[in-house]
Short mmCIF file of the C-alpha atoms (twelve columns), coordinates in Angstrom:
data_MODEL
# 
_entry.id   MODEL 
# 
loop_
_atom_site.group_PDB 
_atom_site.id 
_atom_site.type_symbol 
_atom_site.label_atom_id 
_atom_site.label_alt_id 
_atom_site.label_comp_id 
_atom_site.label_asym_id 
_atom_site.label_seq_id 
_atom_site.Cartn_x 
_atom_site.Cartn_y 
_atom_site.Cartn_z 
_atom_site.pdbx_PDB_model_num 
ATOM 1   C CA . MET A 1   -21.728 -41.226 12.904 1 
ATOM 2   C CA . ASP A 2   -25.419 -40.805 13.529 1 
ATOM 3   C CA . THR A 3   -26.060 -37.532 15.359 1 
ATOM 4   C CA . ARG A 4   -28.573 -39.344 17.508 1 
ATOM 5   C CA . ASP A 5   -25.704 -41.471 18.859 1 
ATOM 6   C CA . THR A 6   -23.848 -38.292 19.882 1 
ATOM 7   C CA . VAL A 7   -26.777 -36.682 21.649 1 
ATOM 8   C CA . GLY A 8   -28.352 -39.860 22.922 1 
ATOM 9   C CA . THR A 9   -31.755 -41.353 22.228 1 
ATOM 10  C CA . ALA A 10  -32.706 -41.048 25.881 1 
ATOM 11  C CA . GLU A 11  -32.022 -37.300 25.861 1 
ATOM 12  C CA . ILE A 12  -34.032 -36.842 22.653 1 
ATOM 13  C CA . GLU A 13  -37.004 -38.688 24.139 1 
ATOM 14  C CA . PHE A 14  -36.621 -36.786 27.417 1 
ATOM 15  C CA . THR A 15  -36.753 -33.438 25.648 1 
ATOM 16  C CA . ARG A 16  -39.429 -34.427 23.111 1 
ATOM 17  C CA . HIS A 17  -42.149 -34.986 25.707 1 
ATOM 18  C CA . ARG A 18  -41.386 -31.708 27.469 1 
ATOM 19  C CA . VAL A 19  -41.253 -29.695 24.257 1 
ATOM 20  C CA . ARG A 20  -44.706 -30.997 23.343 1 
ATOM 21  C CA . LEU A 21  -45.956 -29.569 26.636 1 
ATOM 22  C CA . LEU A 22  -43.898 -26.400 26.292 1 
ATOM 23  C CA . LEU A 23  -45.454 -25.177 23.041 1 
ATOM 24  C CA . PRO A 24  -49.101 -24.986 24.228 1 
ATOM 25  C CA . ALA A 25  -47.909 -23.533 27.546 1 
ATOM 26  C CA . LEU A 26  -46.012 -20.773 25.734 1 
ATOM 27  C CA . LEU A 27  -48.965 -19.959 23.502 1 
ATOM 28  C CA . LEU A 28  -51.344 -19.895 26.471 1 
ATOM 29  C CA . ILE A 29  -49.116 -17.563 28.484 1 
ATOM 30  C CA . ASN A 30  -48.737 -15.155 25.576 1 
ATOM 31  C CA . VAL A 31  -52.393 -15.065 24.605 1 
ATOM 32  C CA . ALA A 32  -53.941 -15.147 28.083 1 
ATOM 33  C CA . TYR A 33  -52.064 -12.192 29.577 1 
ATOM 34  C CA . PRO A 34  -54.881 -9.639  28.980 1 
ATOM 35  C CA . VAL A 35  -57.195 -11.845 31.051 1 
ATOM 36  C CA . SER A 36  -54.942 -11.270 34.052 1 
ATOM 37  C CA . GLU A 37  -55.933 -7.607  34.053 1 
ATOM 38  C CA . VAL A 38  -59.654 -8.340  34.366 1 
ATOM 39  C CA . HIS A 39  -59.766 -9.505  37.995 1 
ATOM 40  C CA . ALA A 40  -57.383 -10.172 40.866 1 
ATOM 41  C CA . ALA A 41  -58.244 -13.877 40.794 1 
ATOM 42  C CA . ALA A 42  -57.367 -14.032 37.098 1 
ATOM 43  C CA . ALA A 43  -54.067 -12.273 37.799 1 
ATOM 44  C CA . LEU A 44  -53.279 -14.824 40.516 1 
ATOM 45  C CA . ALA A 45  -54.151 -17.711 38.210 1 
ATOM 46  C CA . TYR A 46  -51.908 -16.247 35.524 1 
ATOM 47  C CA . ALA A 47  -49.060 -15.880 38.019 1 
ATOM 48  C CA . PHE A 48  -49.342 -19.567 38.974 1 
ATOM 49  C CA . ALA A 49  -49.451 -20.513 35.289 1 
ATOM 50  C CA . TYR A 50  -46.282 -18.524 34.665 1 
ATOM 51  C CA . ILE A 51  -44.544 -20.232 37.587 1 
ATOM 52  C CA . ALA A 52  -45.579 -23.592 36.105 1 
ATOM 53  C CA . LEU A 53  -44.108 -22.478 32.768 1 
ATOM 54  C CA . LEU A 54  -40.839 -21.601 34.516 1 
ATOM 55  C CA . ALA A 55  -40.721 -25.061 36.071 1 
ATOM 56  C CA . LEU A 56  -41.412 -26.713 32.712 1 
ATOM 57  C CA . GLY A 57  -38.810 -24.541 31.001 1 
ATOM 58  C CA . ALA A 58  -36.247 -25.512 33.614 1 
ATOM 59  C CA . ARG A 59  -36.966 -29.174 32.897 1 
ATOM 60  C CA . VAL A 60  -36.557 -28.619 29.166 1 
ATOM 61  C CA . ALA A 61  -33.237 -26.854 29.745 1 
ATOM 62  C CA . ALA A 62  -31.948 -29.678 31.950 1 
ATOM 63  C CA . VAL A 63  -29.893 -31.414 29.235 1 
ATOM 64  C CA . SER A 64  -27.062 -31.853 31.730 1 
ATOM 65  C CA . ARG A 65  -26.607 -31.711 35.487 1 
ATOM 66  C CA . ALA A 66  -24.962 -28.296 35.292 1 
ATOM 67  C CA . ARG A 67  -27.687 -26.899 33.027 1 
ATOM 68  C CA . GLN A 68  -30.369 -28.299 35.332 1 
ATOM 69  C CA . ILE A 69  -28.859 -26.563 38.356 1 
ATOM 70  C CA . THR A 70  -28.410 -23.295 36.460 1 
ATOM 71  C CA . ALA A 71  -31.916 -23.285 34.968 1 
ATOM 72  C CA . THR A 72  -33.524 -24.197 38.299 1 
ATOM 73  C CA . ALA A 73  -31.568 -21.473 40.109 1 
ATOM 74  C CA . VAL A 74  -32.515 -18.850 37.514 1 
ATOM 75  C CA . ALA A 75  -36.182 -19.881 37.534 1 
ATOM 76  C CA . GLY A 76  -36.199 -19.797 41.327 1 
ATOM 77  C CA . GLY A 77  -34.618 -16.354 41.306 1 
ATOM 78  C CA . ILE A 78  -37.314 -15.078 38.952 1 
ATOM 79  C CA . ALA A 79  -40.071 -16.509 41.131 1 
ATOM 80  C CA . LEU A 80  -38.604 -15.056 44.339 1 
ATOM 81  C CA . LEU A 81  -37.924 -11.592 42.935 1 
ATOM 82  C CA . SER A 82  -41.328 -11.419 41.250 1 
ATOM 83  C CA . VAL A 83  -43.102 -11.136 44.602 1 
ATOM 84  C CA . PRO A 84  -41.456 -7.860  45.714 1 
ATOM 85  C CA . TRP A 85  -41.403 -6.690  42.096 1 
ATOM 86  C CA . VAL A 86  -45.195 -6.965  41.852 1 
ATOM 87  C CA . MET A 87  -45.478 -5.024  45.112 1 
ATOM 88  C CA . PHE A 88  -42.961 -2.365  44.062 1 
ATOM 89  C CA . PRO A 89  -43.023 -2.315  40.236 1 
ATOM 90  C CA . ASP A 90  -41.305 1.074   40.022 1 
ATOM 91  C CA . THR A 91  -38.146 -0.114  41.788 1 
ATOM 92  C CA . LEU A 92  -35.513 -0.032  39.053 1 
ATOM 93  C CA . TRP A 93  -33.111 -2.649  40.380 1 
ATOM 94  C CA . LEU A 94  -35.935 -5.125  40.913 1 
ATOM 95  C CA . SER A 95  -37.244 -4.612  37.403 1 
ATOM 96  C CA . LEU A 96  -33.798 -4.932  35.845 1 
ATOM 97  C CA . SER A 97  -33.057 -8.038  37.922 1 
ATOM 98  C CA . VAL A 98  -36.274 -9.796  36.935 1 
ATOM 99  C CA . PHE A 99  -35.933 -8.888  33.256 1 
ATOM 100 C CA . GLY A 100 -32.256 -9.851  33.222 1 
ATOM 101 C CA . LEU A 101 -32.989 -13.252 34.756 1 
ATOM 102 C CA . LEU A 102 -35.802 -13.767 32.244 1 
ATOM 103 C CA . VAL A 103 -33.380 -13.157 29.378 1 
ATOM 104 C CA . VAL A 104 -30.901 -15.666 30.838 1 
ATOM 105 C CA . PHE A 105 -33.662 -18.213 31.420 1 
ATOM 106 C CA . HIS A 106 -34.926 -17.920 27.859 1 
ATOM 107 C CA . VAL A 107 -31.389 -18.326 26.512 1 
ATOM 108 C CA . LEU A 108 -31.009 -21.583 28.463 1 
ATOM 109 C CA . VAL A 109 -34.311 -22.979 27.201 1 
ATOM 110 C CA . ILE A 110 -33.651 -21.779 23.641 1 
ATOM 111 C CA . ALA A 111 -30.284 -23.561 23.633 1 
ATOM 112 C CA . ALA A 112 -31.902 -26.826 24.746 1 
ATOM 113 C CA . VAL A 113 -34.779 -26.616 22.245 1 
ATOM 114 C CA . ALA A 114 -32.412 -25.661 19.399 1 
ATOM 115 C CA . ARG A 115 -30.201 -28.634 20.259 1 
ATOM 116 C CA . HIS A 116 -33.266 -30.871 20.230 1 
ATOM 117 C CA . LEU A 117 -34.449 -29.430 16.901 1 
ATOM 118 C CA . MET A 118 -31.166 -30.325 15.214 1 
ATOM 119 C CA . HIS A 119 -31.425 -34.002 16.141 1 
ATOM 120 C CA . VAL A 120 -35.071 -35.045 15.824 1 
ATOM 121 C CA . ARG A 121 -36.010 -37.098 12.778 1 
ATOM 122 C CA . ARG A 122 -39.758 -36.734 12.444 1 
ATOM 123 C CA . ASN A 123 -41.460 -33.739 10.854 1 
ATOM 124 C CA . ARG A 124 -43.963 -33.541 13.702 1 
ATOM 125 C CA . ASP A 125 -41.156 -33.210 16.226 1 
ATOM 126 C CA . VAL A 126 -39.457 -30.597 14.042 1 
ATOM 127 C CA . LEU A 127 -42.657 -28.539 13.984 1 
ATOM 128 C CA . TYR A 128 -43.103 -28.769 17.757 1 
ATOM 129 C CA . ALA A 129 -39.490 -27.860 18.482 1 
ATOM 130 C CA . GLY A 130 -39.259 -25.241 15.731 1 
ATOM 131 C CA . THR A 131 -42.453 -23.438 16.711 1 
ATOM 132 C CA . SER A 132 -41.448 -23.536 20.376 1 
ATOM 133 C CA . LEU A 133 -38.064 -22.083 19.439 1 
ATOM 134 C CA . TYR A 134 -39.685 -19.312 17.408 1 
ATOM 135 C CA . VAL A 135 -42.022 -18.304 20.234 1 
ATOM 136 C CA . LEU A 136 -39.203 -18.505 22.791 1 
ATOM 137 C CA . VAL A 137 -37.082 -16.118 20.734 1 
ATOM 138 C CA . GLY A 138 -39.983 -13.650 20.603 1 
ATOM 139 C CA . ASP A 139 -40.509 -13.998 24.338 1 
ATOM 140 C CA . MET A 140 -36.806 -13.504 25.075 1 
ATOM 141 C CA . PHE A 141 -36.734 -10.139 23.347 1 
ATOM 142 C CA . VAL A 142 -39.610 -8.831  25.514 1 
ATOM 143 C CA . PRO A 143 -37.567 -8.511  28.746 1 
ATOM 144 C CA . ALA A 144 -34.558 -7.453  26.663 1 
ATOM 145 C CA . ALA A 145 -36.586 -4.577  25.203 1 
ATOM 146 C CA . MET A 146 -37.878 -3.678  28.658 1 
ATOM 147 C CA . ILE A 147 -34.283 -3.446  29.903 1 
ATOM 148 C CA . VAL A 148 -33.368 -1.141  27.004 1 
ATOM 149 C CA . HIS A 149 -36.422 1.004   27.699 1 
ATOM 150 C CA . LEU A 150 -35.818 1.287   31.454 1 
ATOM 151 C CA . LEU A 151 -32.131 2.091   31.072 1 
ATOM 152 C CA . THR A 152 -32.874 4.684   28.397 1 
ATOM 153 C CA . VAL A 153 -35.379 6.419   30.662 1 
ATOM 154 C CA . GLN A 154 -33.035 6.216   33.638 1 
ATOM 155 C CA . LEU A 155 -29.893 7.428   31.864 1 
ATOM 156 C CA . SER A 156 -31.259 10.028  29.472 1 
ATOM 157 C CA . GLY A 157 -34.819 10.756  30.535 1 
ATOM 158 C CA . ALA A 158 -35.942 9.920   26.997 1 
ATOM 159 C CA . VAL A 159 -37.914 6.892   25.775 1 
ATOM 160 C CA . ALA A 160 -36.558 4.046   23.674 1 
ATOM 161 C CA . TYR A 161 -39.842 3.527   21.857 1 
ATOM 162 C CA . GLY A 162 -41.862 6.359   20.382 1 
ATOM 163 C CA . THR A 163 -45.035 6.667   22.420 1 
ATOM 164 C CA . ASP A 164 -46.527 8.960   25.017 1 
ATOM 165 C CA . ALA A 165 -48.400 6.077   26.642 1 
ATOM 166 C CA . ALA A 166 -46.984 3.889   29.397 1 
ATOM 167 C CA . ILE A 167 -44.997 0.929   28.101 1 
ATOM 168 C CA . ASP A 168 -46.098 -2.235  29.873 1 
ATOM 169 C CA . TRP A 169 -45.366 -5.935  29.389 1 
ATOM 170 C CA . GLN A 170 -48.229 -6.719  27.012 1 
ATOM 171 C CA . ARG A 171 -47.444 -3.743  24.817 1 
ATOM 172 C CA . MET A 172 -43.842 -4.911  24.577 1 
ATOM 173 C CA . VAL A 173 -44.991 -8.444  23.713 1 
ATOM 174 C CA . TYR A 174 -46.829 -6.909  20.771 1 
ATOM 175 C CA . VAL A 175 -43.720 -4.979  19.751 1 
ATOM 176 C CA . SER A 176 -41.554 -8.081  20.006 1 
ATOM 177 C CA . PHE A 177 -43.690 -10.399 17.920 1 
ATOM 178 C CA . THR A 178 -44.464 -7.870  15.209 1 
ATOM 179 C CA . THR A 179 -40.707 -7.366  14.949 1 
ATOM 180 C CA . LEU A 180 -39.916 -11.086 15.027 1 
ATOM 181 C CA . THR A 181 -42.386 -11.817 12.244 1 
ATOM 182 C CA . THR A 182 -41.206 -8.729  10.295 1 
ATOM 183 C CA . LEU A 183 -44.811 -7.580  9.963  1 
ATOM 184 C CA . GLY A 184 -43.815 -4.017  10.747 1 
ATOM 185 C CA . ARG A 185 -45.805 -1.629  12.878 1 
ATOM 186 C CA . ASP A 186 -46.745 2.020   13.110 1 
ATOM 187 C CA . THR A 187 -46.901 2.049   16.908 1 
ATOM 188 C CA . LEU A 188 -43.981 1.940   19.322 1 
ATOM 189 C CA . PRO A 189 -41.207 2.394   16.756 1 
ATOM 190 C CA . PRO A 190 -37.677 2.147   18.218 1 
ATOM 191 C CA . VAL A 191 -36.257 5.669   18.366 1 
ATOM 192 C CA . THR A 192 -32.868 5.146   20.019 1 
ATOM 193 C CA . PRO A 193 -29.835 3.358   18.544 1 
ATOM 194 C CA . ALA A 194 -29.993 0.641   21.222 1 
ATOM 195 C CA . ALA A 195 -33.680 -0.057  20.612 1 
ATOM 196 C CA . GLN A 196 -33.162 -0.051  16.854 1 
ATOM 197 C CA . ALA A 197 -30.221 -2.452  17.142 1 
ATOM 198 C CA . LEU A 198 -32.320 -4.760  19.287 1 
ATOM 199 C CA . SER A 199 -35.129 -4.689  16.714 1 
ATOM 200 C CA . ILE A 200 -32.678 -5.516  13.923 1 
ATOM 201 C CA . ALA A 201 -31.278 -8.420  15.940 1 
ATOM 202 C CA . GLU A 202 -34.759 -9.800  16.612 1 
ATOM 203 C CA . ALA A 203 -35.929 -9.499  13.005 1 
ATOM 204 C CA . THR A 204 -32.751 -11.274 11.880 1 
ATOM 205 C CA . ALA A 205 -33.206 -13.989 14.508 1 
ATOM 206 C CA . GLY A 206 -36.773 -14.563 13.307 1 
ATOM 207 C CA . VAL A 207 -35.627 -15.099 9.723  1 
ATOM 208 C CA . VAL A 208 -32.804 -17.412 10.821 1 
ATOM 209 C CA . VAL A 209 -35.120 -19.560 12.960 1 
ATOM 210 C CA . LEU A 210 -37.612 -19.915 10.105 1 
ATOM 211 C CA . ALA A 211 -34.790 -20.887 7.737  1 
ATOM 212 C CA . VAL A 212 -33.544 -23.518 10.194 1 
ATOM 213 C CA . ILE A 213 -37.046 -24.954 10.615 1 
ATOM 214 C CA . ILE A 214 -37.519 -25.245 6.851  1 
ATOM 215 C CA . ALA A 215 -34.075 -26.809 6.450  1 
ATOM 216 C CA . ARG A 216 -34.781 -29.351 9.172  1 
ATOM 217 C CA . LEU A 217 -38.138 -30.236 7.608  1 
ATOM 218 C CA . VAL A 218 -36.392 -30.867 4.284  1 
ATOM 219 C CA . VAL A 219 -33.668 -32.971 5.919  1 
ATOM 220 C CA . THR A 220 -36.117 -35.111 7.888  1 
ATOM 221 C CA . GLU A 221 -38.341 -35.640 4.849  1 
ATOM 222 C CA . VAL A 222 -35.390 -36.590 2.639  1 
ATOM 223 C CA . GLY A 223 -34.135 -38.935 5.346  1 
ATOM 224 C CA . ALA A 224 -37.549 -40.558 5.725  1 
ATOM 225 C CA . THR A 225 -37.901 -40.950 1.949  1 
ATOM 226 C CA . THR A 226 -34.443 -42.506 1.657  1 
ATOM 227 C CA . LEU A 227 -35.223 -44.898 4.507  1 
ATOM 228 C CA . ARG A 228 -38.473 -45.988 2.849  1 
ATOM 229 C CA . ARG A 229 -36.727 -46.616 -0.451 1 
ATOM 230 C CA . THR A 230 -33.914 -48.508 1.200  1 
ATOM 231 C CA . GLY A 231 -36.354 -50.581 3.182  1 
ATOM 232 C CA . SER A 232 -38.296 -51.485 0.091  1 
# 
């Protein structure tokens, strides 16, 4: 049976268009964050852009009615809690709530994009979905690392990552993507077992995602070649 028949052509087309929008949105959000620290207007613009990304992510995750409700509820919770969190960033329960919801939200979107990746037939669609999946995995580990850091500080008074400087969101984005890509780093090394385990999990996830992307590219190319030969 053709896997497209199982998933449904309509669902594939539905997700394809949103994934093509998701990738540039993800890259913009990751790269543009430092601009938000330049001026209050830039910070506000970035906040609206992030809300738009949440809405788009919720649409990507909406592969079923239940998933749509869950993703929309999680995205709405993030948006609502972000307002008091920005006002009171040192409130532990607010920070943990926002970061926890972000992890859940990324898991929902990752599941939808991964499902889409396994059923598209064109290399271009594989690259869009695969790259989006790779960036989403890196983004998911940012709030996860922040949770580990905050809980470590709260429970032991120590730090999860070796630095005397304040650990903020952008710094953790750097940590996450240098870990995901296995580039290594000499700043912010994980110094607790929990942080080290998280880094191992992320590095492994990065390798697995790359392997899946390559495998899907091979499968789609072989399928296209076979179809051309059969057609001729």
